[in-house]
């Protein structure tokens, strides 16, 4: 029903189940990018001619749409970045320095591990990792133990695991975090496109978002910052567009969000992102969740019946991505054979090597869905998977 | 002799119309690979550059190098079998004189992913290191 809005599906017969890596882009997003470059290509926030004003207006429009999309109080709380990785790095290299300890979860991918190592934090020396239970759920008891020993920490966790689709109870994690005078940052890579996010209700301090995983262009993301932290947060990079006044003695920065957006931004990307958010708003994020939930349950019910399947979490604690292995078969072999059957999934460690090592596996096969997928896609995937298993069995 | 081996493998791969059939053939080749003993699958025998694990060992018999290898992935096992068919039983000098662009020769680069290609190149590199050491 929705595939018609996405030109990718007109040009291929690929069954696309790698939505956790990136989503396809609807016509409205592509058209908007073309419109910007074709009709009003100009820099933002500087020049005063008509096209530049239009570009600035459209750029700021995205900020407002995103503000409403996540229920932030004010558009100045939304900073545009290259994506989640840059958002996390921004905090890691600035605000996080005031915390002796950073606490992450066992389900983080490399984007929420390596920035901490780059800041010199290692396990038991500035970095702590919350255990997971056997069903890959967050271990709240261990988390509270860590907070008791390390109050005034920065907690940085994913909303939904990139590798496994496990959903963290962020509201509960945030409540505990604040109880111990700590701050919380969320990686929203696998959540923003799938269900309603309300940053005020979640009571998070930072929320890192991706454009390309939310039907928008690549190279665009955003960071939500809690209002009371805006003044406290140091600038990340400086230069053009961040300053109020400069002489050789000193530079006076603008207020948020501009003080965080140095240089010419990915204007086309940001403007294109607005159309992705509008598109989702028109469908309704609740409707998106409903469609995906039904598809996800269908996918689970089919996978469960495959002999030799190893599932790492169940349908009740995960969303959109299903990560699994088949006994005695290498996950990458399956990925390659599915590719030859025009079925796109991800096979490997999903940029989350520590959790793979913890589970003593090289990787998994991950089928991740979006609302444009259909039961027919899942049927074709299951058929292909069975064929691949037959080919690979001894 | 070496040229004949390569030509034979190339002919076998070219029989198949689509990539999936080619892979089926490669997987079957892998099934005929003699497995390494568990104690031989140690880190020092691992080949660098492979996304899957590949263990490669070498011994010199008379003046020829005998290679044995194994992998934890079925498709890679097939690729290993192809390489061992070509390289095992040659003298170090014969190996060192061989064209390193074997992937192009076999047209394997058309069907295997870039990651796997670097894995195959990693195996060829290790084979050449053994050849240099024994030369």
mmCIF file of N, CA and C in Angstrom, chain A residues 220-325:
data_model
loop_
_atom_site.group_PDB
_atom_site.id
_atom_site.type_symbol
_atom_site.label_atom_id
_atom_site.label_comp_id
_atom_site.label_asym_id
_atom_site.label_seq_id
_atom_site.Cartn_x
_atom_site.Cartn_y
_atom_site.Cartn_z
ATOM 1 N N UNK A 220 22.181 13.609 7.840
ATOM 2 C CA UNK A 220 21.407 14.565 8.644
ATOM 3 C C UNK A 220 20.901 13.866 9.897
ATOM 4 N N UNK A 221 21.043 14.554 10.999
ATOM 5 C CA UNK A 221 20.489 14.053 12.246
ATOM 6 C C UNK A 221 20.234 15.228 13.150
ATOM 7 N N UNK A 222 19.877 14.952 14.373
ATOM 8 C CA UNK A 222 19.615 16.051 15.301
ATOM 9 C C UNK A 222 19.870 15.587 16.725
ATOM 10 N N UNK A 223 20.084 16.575 17.576
ATOM 11 C CA UNK A 223 20.243 16.301 18.998
ATOM 12 C C UNK A 223 19.269 17.187 19.757
ATOM 13 N N UNK A 224 18.406 16.557 20.548
ATOM 14 C CA UNK A 224 17.522 17.306 21.454
ATOM 15 C C UNK A 224 18.277 17.517 22.755
ATOM 16 N N UNK A 225 18.193 18.727 23.276
ATOM 17 C CA UNK A 225 18.835 19.043 24.556
ATOM 18 C C UNK A 225 17.788 19.625 25.493
ATOM 19 N N UNK A 226 17.738 19.143 26.695
ATOM 20 C CA UNK A 226 16.789 19.670 27.681
ATOM 21 C C UNK A 226 17.049 21.166 27.875
ATOM 22 N N UNK A 227 15.965 21.928 27.981
ATOM 23 C CA UNK A 227 16.057 23.389 27.961
ATOM 24 C C UNK A 227 17.054 23.954 28.982
ATOM 25 N N UNK A 228 16.990 23.440 30.209
ATOM 26 C CA UNK A 228 17.841 24.020 31.261
ATOM 27 C C UNK A 228 19.337 23.733 31.061
ATOM 28 N N UNK A 229 19.656 22.820 30.112
ATOM 29 C CA UNK A 229 21.067 22.496 29.878
ATOM 30 C C UNK A 229 21.670 23.296 28.727
ATOM 31 N N UNK A 230 20.814 24.024 28.007
ATOM 32 C CA UNK A 230 21.282 24.704 26.797
ATOM 33 C C UNK A 230 22.415 25.696 27.067
ATOM 34 N N UNK A 231 22.291 26.466 28.134
ATOM 35 C CA UNK A 231 23.311 27.470 28.431
ATOM 36 C C UNK A 231 24.589 26.818 28.942
ATOM 37 N N UNK A 232 24.385 25.720 29.685
ATOM 38 C CA UNK A 232 25.503 25.036 30.324
ATOM 39 C C UNK A 232 26.391 24.294 29.311
ATOM 40 N N UNK A 233 25.773 23.865 28.229
ATOM 41 C CA UNK A 233 26.476 23.017 27.266
ATOM 42 C C UNK A 233 27.505 23.816 26.470
ATOM 43 N N UNK A 234 28.783 23.423 26.537
ATOM 44 C CA UNK A 234 29.792 24.178 25.789
ATOM 45 C C UNK A 234 29.673 23.944 24.279
ATOM 46 N N UNK A 235 30.223 24.892 23.511
ATOM 47 C CA UNK A 235 30.167 24.721 22.054
ATOM 48 C C UNK A 235 31.099 23.579 21.646
ATOM 49 N N UNK A 236 30.768 22.952 20.549
ATOM 50 C CA UNK A 236 31.455 21.766 20.059
ATOM 51 C C UNK A 236 32.502 22.179 19.029
ATOM 52 N N UNK A 237 32.032 22.931 18.054
ATOM 53 C CA UNK A 237 32.914 23.492 17.036
ATOM 54 C C UNK A 237 32.497 24.948 16.880
ATOM 55 N N UNK A 238 33.411 25.793 16.449
ATOM 56 C CA UNK A 238 33.024 27.182 16.224
ATOM 57 C C UNK A 238 33.326 27.571 14.789
ATOM 58 N N UNK A 239 32.924 28.782 14.429
ATOM 59 C CA UNK A 239 33.160 29.253 13.069
ATOM 60 C C UNK A 239 31.946 29.993 12.571
ATOM 61 N N UNK A 240 31.830 30.049 11.262
ATOM 62 C CA UNK A 240 30.720 30.764 10.638
ATOM 63 C C UNK A 240 29.379 30.314 11.173
ATOM 64 N N UNK A 241 28.490 31.257 11.327
ATOM 65 C CA UNK A 241 27.096 31.024 11.718
ATOM 66 C C UNK A 241 26.895 30.786 13.209
ATOM 67 N N UNK A 242 28.011 30.688 13.979
ATOM 68 C CA UNK A 242 27.831 30.435 15.418
ATOM 69 C C UNK A 242 27.990 31.704 16.241
ATOM 70 N N UNK A 243 28.444 32.790 15.603
ATOM 71 C CA UNK A 243 28.867 33.930 16.413
ATOM 72 C C UNK A 243 27.905 35.125 16.350
ATOM 73 N N UNK A 244 27.902 35.845 17.458
ATOM 74 C CA UNK A 244 27.128 37.081 17.549
ATOM 75 C C UNK A 244 28.037 38.264 17.194
ATOM 76 N N UNK A 245 29.244 38.232 17.782
ATOM 77 C CA UNK A 245 30.189 39.319 17.513
ATOM 78 C C UNK A 245 31.617 38.807 17.725
ATOM 79 N N UNK A 246 32.494 39.201 16.823
ATOM 80 C CA UNK A 246 33.877 38.745 16.919
ATOM 81 C C UNK A 246 34.813 39.925 16.714
ATOM 82 N N UNK A 247 35.817 40.057 17.561
ATOM 83 C CA UNK A 247 36.956 40.907 17.240
ATOM 84 C C UNK A 247 38.197 40.115 17.609
ATOM 85 N N UNK A 248 39.390 40.689 17.474
ATOM 86 C CA UNK A 248 40.594 39.906 17.716
ATOM 87 C C UNK A 248 40.791 39.565 19.187
ATOM 88 N N UNK A 249 40.026 40.241 20.058
ATOM 89 C CA UNK A 249 40.169 39.948 21.486
ATOM 90 C C UNK A 249 39.281 38.784 21.926
ATOM 91 N N UNK A 250 38.104 38.661 21.310
ATOM 92 C CA UNK A 250 37.161 37.637 21.791
ATOM 93 C C UNK A 250 36.061 37.350 20.757
ATOM 94 N N UNK A 251 35.386 36.197 20.978
ATOM 95 C CA UNK A 251 34.225 35.835 20.147
ATOM 96 C C UNK A 251 33.018 35.683 21.063
ATOM 97 N N UNK A 252 31.950 36.296 20.694
ATOM 98 C CA UNK A 252 30.711 36.104 21.472
ATOM 99 C C UNK A 252 29.773 35.255 20.631
ATOM 100 N N UNK A 253 29.371 34.130 21.230
ATOM 101 C CA UNK A 253 28.545 33.165 20.495
ATOM 102 C C UNK A 253 27.071 33.555 20.510
ATOM 103 N N UNK A 254 26.399 33.064 19.507
ATOM 104 C CA UNK A 254 24.942 33.177 19.495
ATOM 105 C C UNK A 254 24.365 32.210 20.529
ATOM 106 N N UNK A 255 23.080 32.332 20.764
ATOM 107 C CA UNK A 255 22.427 31.371 21.647
ATOM 108 C C UNK A 255 22.134 30.082 20.875
ATOM 109 N N UNK A 256 21.665 29.064 21.604
ATOM 110 C CA UNK A 256 21.250 27.819 20.972
ATOM 111 C C UNK A 256 20.050 28.080 20.052
ATOM 112 N N UNK A 257 19.911 27.428 18.967
ATOM 113 C CA UNK A 257 20.705 26.282 18.506
ATOM 114 C C UNK A 257 21.926 26.668 17.691
ATOM 115 N N UNK A 258 22.031 27.975 17.330
ATOM 116 C CA UNK A 258 23.047 28.354 16.331
ATOM 117 C C UNK A 258 24.475 28.175 16.824
ATOM 118 N N UNK A 259 24.664 28.322 18.134
ATOM 119 C CA UNK A 259 26.045 28.196 18.631
ATOM 120 C C UNK A 259 26.588 26.777 18.436
ATOM 121 N N UNK A 260 25.675 25.842 18.194
ATOM 122 C CA UNK A 260 26.116 24.449 17.991
ATOM 123 C C UNK A 260 26.205 24.062 16.514
ATOM 124 N N UNK A 261 25.817 24.946 15.626
ATOM 125 C CA UNK A 261 25.753 24.574 14.205
ATOM 126 C C UNK A 261 26.768 25.385 13.395
ATOM 127 N N UNK A 262 28.027 25.070 13.581
ATOM 128 C CA UNK A 262 29.092 25.818 12.901
ATOM 129 C C UNK A 262 29.178 25.443 11.426
ATOM 130 N N UNK A 263 29.431 26.436 10.598
ATOM 131 C CA UNK A 263 29.641 26.192 9.166
ATOM 132 C C UNK A 263 28.335 25.989 8.422
ATOM 133 N N UNK A 264 28.472 25.827 7.122
ATOM 134 C CA UNK A 264 27.271 25.595 6.309
ATOM 135 C C UNK A 264 26.760 24.190 6.556
ATOM 136 N N UNK A 265 25.534 24.111 6.906
ATOM 137 C CA UNK A 265 24.919 22.818 7.236
ATOM 138 C C UNK A 265 24.529 22.053 5.969
ATOM 139 N N UNK A 266 24.106 20.814 6.159
ATOM 140 C CA UNK A 266 23.566 20.017 5.051
ATOM 141 C C UNK A 266 22.146 20.535 4.786
ATOM 142 N N UNK A 267 22.083 21.676 4.114
ATOM 143 C CA UNK A 267 20.799 22.389 3.974
ATOM 144 C C UNK A 267 19.763 21.532 3.247
ATOM 145 N N UNK A 268 20.174 20.955 2.122
ATOM 146 C CA UNK A 268 19.228 20.124 1.351
ATOM 147 C C UNK A 268 18.754 18.949 2.202
ATOM 148 N N UNK A 269 19.685 18.389 2.963
ATOM 149 C CA UNK A 269 19.339 17.243 3.803
ATOM 150 C C UNK A 269 18.341 17.617 4.888
ATOM 151 N N UNK A 270 18.610 18.737 5.538
ATOM 152 C CA UNK A 270 17.709 19.179 6.618
ATOM 153 C C UNK A 270 16.321 19.480 6.046
ATOM 154 N N UNK A 271 16.298 20.176 4.913
ATOM 155 C CA UNK A 271 14.999 20.511 4.296
ATOM 156 C C UNK A 271 14.285 19.234 3.843
ATOM 157 N N UNK A 272 15.052 18.295 3.291
ATOM 158 C CA UNK A 272 14.461 17.010 2.878
ATOM 159 C C UNK A 272 13.892 16.249 4.062
ATOM 160 N N UNK A 273 14.578 16.338 5.201
ATOM 161 C CA UNK A 273 14.143 15.648 6.424
ATOM 162 C C UNK A 273 12.749 16.121 6.849
ATOM 163 N N UNK A 274 12.475 17.409 6.622
ATOM 164 C CA UNK A 274 11.155 17.931 7.019
ATOM 165 C C UNK A 274 10.034 17.163 6.305
ATOM 166 N N UNK A 275 10.302 16.815 5.041
ATOM 167 C CA UNK A 275 9.266 16.123 4.274
ATOM 168 C C UNK A 275 9.081 14.691 4.765
ATOM 169 N N UNK A 276 10.163 14.064 5.235
ATOM 170 C CA UNK A 276 10.039 12.719 5.803
ATOM 171 C C UNK A 276 9.151 12.767 7.049
ATOM 172 N N UNK A 277 9.369 13.803 7.872
ATOM 173 C CA UNK A 277 8.578 13.937 9.101
ATOM 174 C C UNK A 277 7.124 14.263 8.769
ATOM 175 N N UNK A 278 6.922 15.129 7.774
ATOM 176 C CA UNK A 278 5.552 15.440 7.338
ATOM 177 C C UNK A 278 4.853 14.189 6.826
ATOM 178 N N UNK A 279 5.609 13.414 6.059
ATOM 179 C CA UNK A 279 5.053 12.187 5.484
ATOM 180 C C UNK A 279 4.599 11.237 6.599
ATOM 181 N N UNK A 280 5.459 11.082 7.609
ATOM 182 C CA UNK A 280 5.097 10.224 8.746
ATOM 183 C C UNK A 280 3.910 10.800 9.510
ATOM 184 N N UNK A 281 3.911 12.115 9.657
ATOM 185 C CA UNK A 281 2.782 12.754 10.351
ATOM 186 C C UNK A 281 1.473 12.531 9.608
ATOM 187 N N UNK A 282 1.536 12.565 8.279
ATOM 188 C CA UNK A 282 0.310 12.359 7.489
ATOM 189 C C UNK A 282 -0.237 10.949 7.660
ATOM 190 N N UNK A 283 0.679 9.981 7.733
ATOM 191 C CA UNK A 283 0.205 8.603 7.981
ATOM 192 C C UNK A 283 -0.234 8.480 9.437
ATOM 193 N N UNK A 284 0.554 9.108 10.299
ATOM 194 C CA UNK A 284 0.314 9.002 11.747
ATOM 195 C C UNK A 284 1.272 7.979 12.328
ATOM 196 N N UNK A 285 2.098 8.398 13.257
ATOM 197 C CA UNK A 285 3.111 7.495 13.814
ATOM 198 C C UNK A 285 2.456 6.324 14.561
ATOM 199 N N UNK A 286 1.254 6.570 15.090
ATOM 200 C CA UNK A 286 0.550 5.477 15.772
ATOM 201 C C UNK A 286 0.164 4.400 14.760
ATOM 202 N N UNK A 287 -0.257 4.871 13.564
ATOM 203 C CA UNK A 287 -0.622 3.933 12.499
ATOM 204 C C UNK A 287 0.615 3.147 12.043
ATOM 205 N N UNK A 288 1.750 3.856 11.922
ATOM 206 C CA UNK A 288 3.011 3.211 11.548
ATOM 207 C C UNK A 288 3.319 2.085 12.534
ATOM 208 N N UNK A 289 3.193 2.395 13.816
ATOM 209 C CA UNK A 289 3.470 1.381 14.845
ATOM 210 C C UNK A 289 2.531 0.183 14.696
ATOM 211 N N UNK A 290 1.263 0.495 14.461
ATOM 212 C CA UNK A 290 0.252 -0.567 14.335
ATOM 213 C C UNK A 290 0.589 -1.520 13.178
ATOM 214 N N UNK A 291 0.948 -0.939 12.025
ATOM 215 C CA UNK A 291 1.292 -1.758 10.848
ATOM 216 C C UNK A 291 2.528 -2.609 11.144
ATOM 217 N N UNK A 292 3.539 -1.954 11.701
ATOM 218 C CA UNK A 292 4.797 -2.667 11.951
ATOM 219 C C UNK A 292 4.633 -3.737 13.030
ATOM 220 N N UNK A 293 3.808 -3.450 14.009
ATOM 221 C CA UNK A 293 3.579 -4.417 15.087
ATOM 222 C C UNK A 293 2.960 -5.698 14.525
ATOM 223 N N UNK A 294 2.007 -5.516 13.629
ATOM 224 C CA UNK A 294 1.352 -6.682 13.022
ATOM 225 C C UNK A 294 2.368 -7.470 12.175
ATOM 226 N N UNK A 295 3.158 -6.741 11.380
ATOM 227 C CA UNK A 295 4.175 -7.397 10.539
ATOM 228 C C UNK A 295 5.212 -8.112 11.403
ATOM 229 N N UNK A 296 5.577 -7.469 12.499
ATOM 230 C CA UNK A 296 6.605 -8.023 13.384
ATOM 231 C C UNK A 296 6.128 -9.330 14.020
ATOM 232 N N UNK A 297 4.879 -9.314 14.447
ATOM 233 C CA UNK A 297 4.327 -10.544 15.049
ATOM 234 C C UNK A 297 4.246 -11.652 13.993
ATOM 235 N N UNK A 298 3.913 -11.253 12.781
ATOM 236 C CA UNK A 298 3.831 -12.222 11.675
ATOM 237 C C UNK A 298 5.222 -12.813 11.400
ATOM 238 N N UNK A 299 6.221 -11.933 11.339
ATOM 239 C CA UNK A 299 7.611 -12.359 11.104
ATOM 240 C C UNK A 299 8.052 -13.334 12.205
ATOM 241 N N UNK A 300 7.753 -12.971 13.453
ATOM 242 C CA UNK A 300 8.120 -13.831 14.581
ATOM 243 C C UNK A 300 7.470 -15.201 14.490
ATOM 244 N N UNK A 301 6.183 -15.195 14.159
ATOM 245 C CA UNK A 301 5.454 -16.468 14.114
ATOM 246 C C UNK A 301 6.026 -17.382 13.037
ATOM 247 N N UNK A 302 6.498 -16.798 11.945
ATOM 248 C CA UNK A 302 7.090 -17.597 10.856
ATOM 249 C C UNK A 302 8.492 -18.090 11.246
ATOM 250 N N UNK A 303 9.258 -17.207 11.868
ATOM 251 C CA UNK A 303 10.636 -17.574 12.236
ATOM 252 C C UNK A 303 10.651 -18.688 13.291
ATOM 253 N N UNK A 304 9.744 -18.572 14.239
ATOM 254 C CA UNK A 304 9.710 -19.550 15.337
ATOM 255 C C UNK A 304 9.577 -20.987 14.846
ATOM 256 N N UNK A 305 8.971 -21.130 13.659
ATOM 257 C CA UNK A 305 8.721 -22.490 13.137
ATOM 258 C C UNK A 305 9.917 -23.052 12.351
ATOM 259 N N UNK A 306 10.957 -22.251 12.159
ATOM 260 C CA UNK A 306 12.107 -22.728 11.377
ATOM 261 C C UNK A 306 12.965 -23.655 12.246
ATOM 262 N N UNK A 307 13.179 -24.899 11.820
ATOM 263 C CA UNK A 307 13.994 -25.807 12.640
ATOM 264 C C UNK A 307 15.417 -25.267 12.823
ATOM 265 N N UNK A 308 15.910 -25.384 14.039
ATOM 266 C CA UNK A 308 17.285 -24.971 14.335
ATOM 267 C C UNK A 308 17.460 -23.478 14.553
ATOM 268 N N UNK A 309 16.367 -22.736 14.587
ATOM 269 C CA UNK A 309 16.508 -21.276 14.750
ATOM 270 C C UNK A 309 16.883 -20.923 16.195
ATOM 271 N N UNK A 310 17.743 -19.936 16.329
ATOM 272 C CA UNK A 310 18.102 -19.428 17.660
ATOM 273 C C UNK A 310 17.643 -17.974 17.708
ATOM 274 N N UNK A 311 16.628 -17.705 18.516
ATOM 275 C CA UNK A 311 16.105 -16.334 18.650
ATOM 276 C C UNK A 311 16.649 -15.763 19.956
ATOM 277 N N UNK A 312 17.016 -14.494 19.912
ATOM 278 C CA UNK A 312 17.680 -13.938 21.093
ATOM 279 C C UNK A 312 16.749 -13.155 22.019
ATOM 280 N N UNK A 313 15.633 -12.751 21.531
ATOM 281 C CA UNK A 313 14.657 -12.108 22.417
ATOM 282 C C UNK A 313 13.268 -12.374 21.857
ATOM 283 N N UNK A 314 12.270 -12.074 22.664
ATOM 284 C CA UNK A 314 10.933 -12.431 22.217
ATOM 285 C C UNK A 314 10.161 -11.204 21.742
ATOM 286 N N UNK A 315 8.991 -11.445 21.209
ATOM 287 C CA UNK A 315 8.214 -10.373 20.581
ATOM 288 C C UNK A 315 7.765 -9.319 21.592
ATOM 289 N N UNK A 316 7.646 -9.713 22.856
ATOM 290 C CA UNK A 316 7.117 -8.771 23.849
ATOM 291 C C UNK A 316 8.141 -7.719 24.276
ATOM 292 N N UNK A 317 9.438 -8.001 24.125
ATOM 293 C CA UNK A 317 10.417 -7.012 24.581
ATOM 294 C C UNK A 317 11.231 -6.419 23.433
ATOM 295 N N UNK A 318 10.744 -6.597 22.206
ATOM 296 C CA UNK A 318 11.514 -6.071 21.070
ATOM 297 C C UNK A 318 10.577 -5.508 20.001
ATOM 298 N N UNK A 319 11.114 -4.695 19.123
ATOM 299 C CA UNK A 319 10.316 -4.150 18.026
ATOM 300 C C UNK A 319 11.119 -4.119 16.722
ATOM 301 N N UNK A 320 10.417 -4.238 15.625
ATOM 302 C CA UNK A 320 10.894 -3.956 14.259
ATOM 303 C C UNK A 320 12.079 -4.781 13.728
ATOM 304 N N UNK A 321 13.066 -5.086 14.583
ATOM 305 C CA UNK A 321 14.218 -5.864 14.103
ATOM 306 C C UNK A 321 14.233 -7.242 14.751
ATOM 307 N N UNK A 322 14.426 -8.252 13.934
ATOM 308 C CA UNK A 322 14.537 -9.599 14.495
ATOM 309 C C UNK A 322 15.916 -10.140 14.170
ATOM 310 N N UNK A 323 16.638 -10.492 15.204
ATOM 311 C CA UNK A 323 18.008 -10.958 15.057
ATOM 312 C C UNK A 323 18.051 -12.426 15.445
ATOM 313 N N UNK A 324 18.661 -13.247 14.608
ATOM 314 C CA UNK A 324 18.632 -14.689 14.898
ATOM 315 C C UNK A 324 19.821 -15.398 14.256
ATOM 316 N N UNK A 325 19.977 -16.640 14.623
ATOM 317 C CA UNK A 325 20.950 -17.520 13.971
ATOM 318 C C UNK A 325 20.296 -18.858 13.683
#
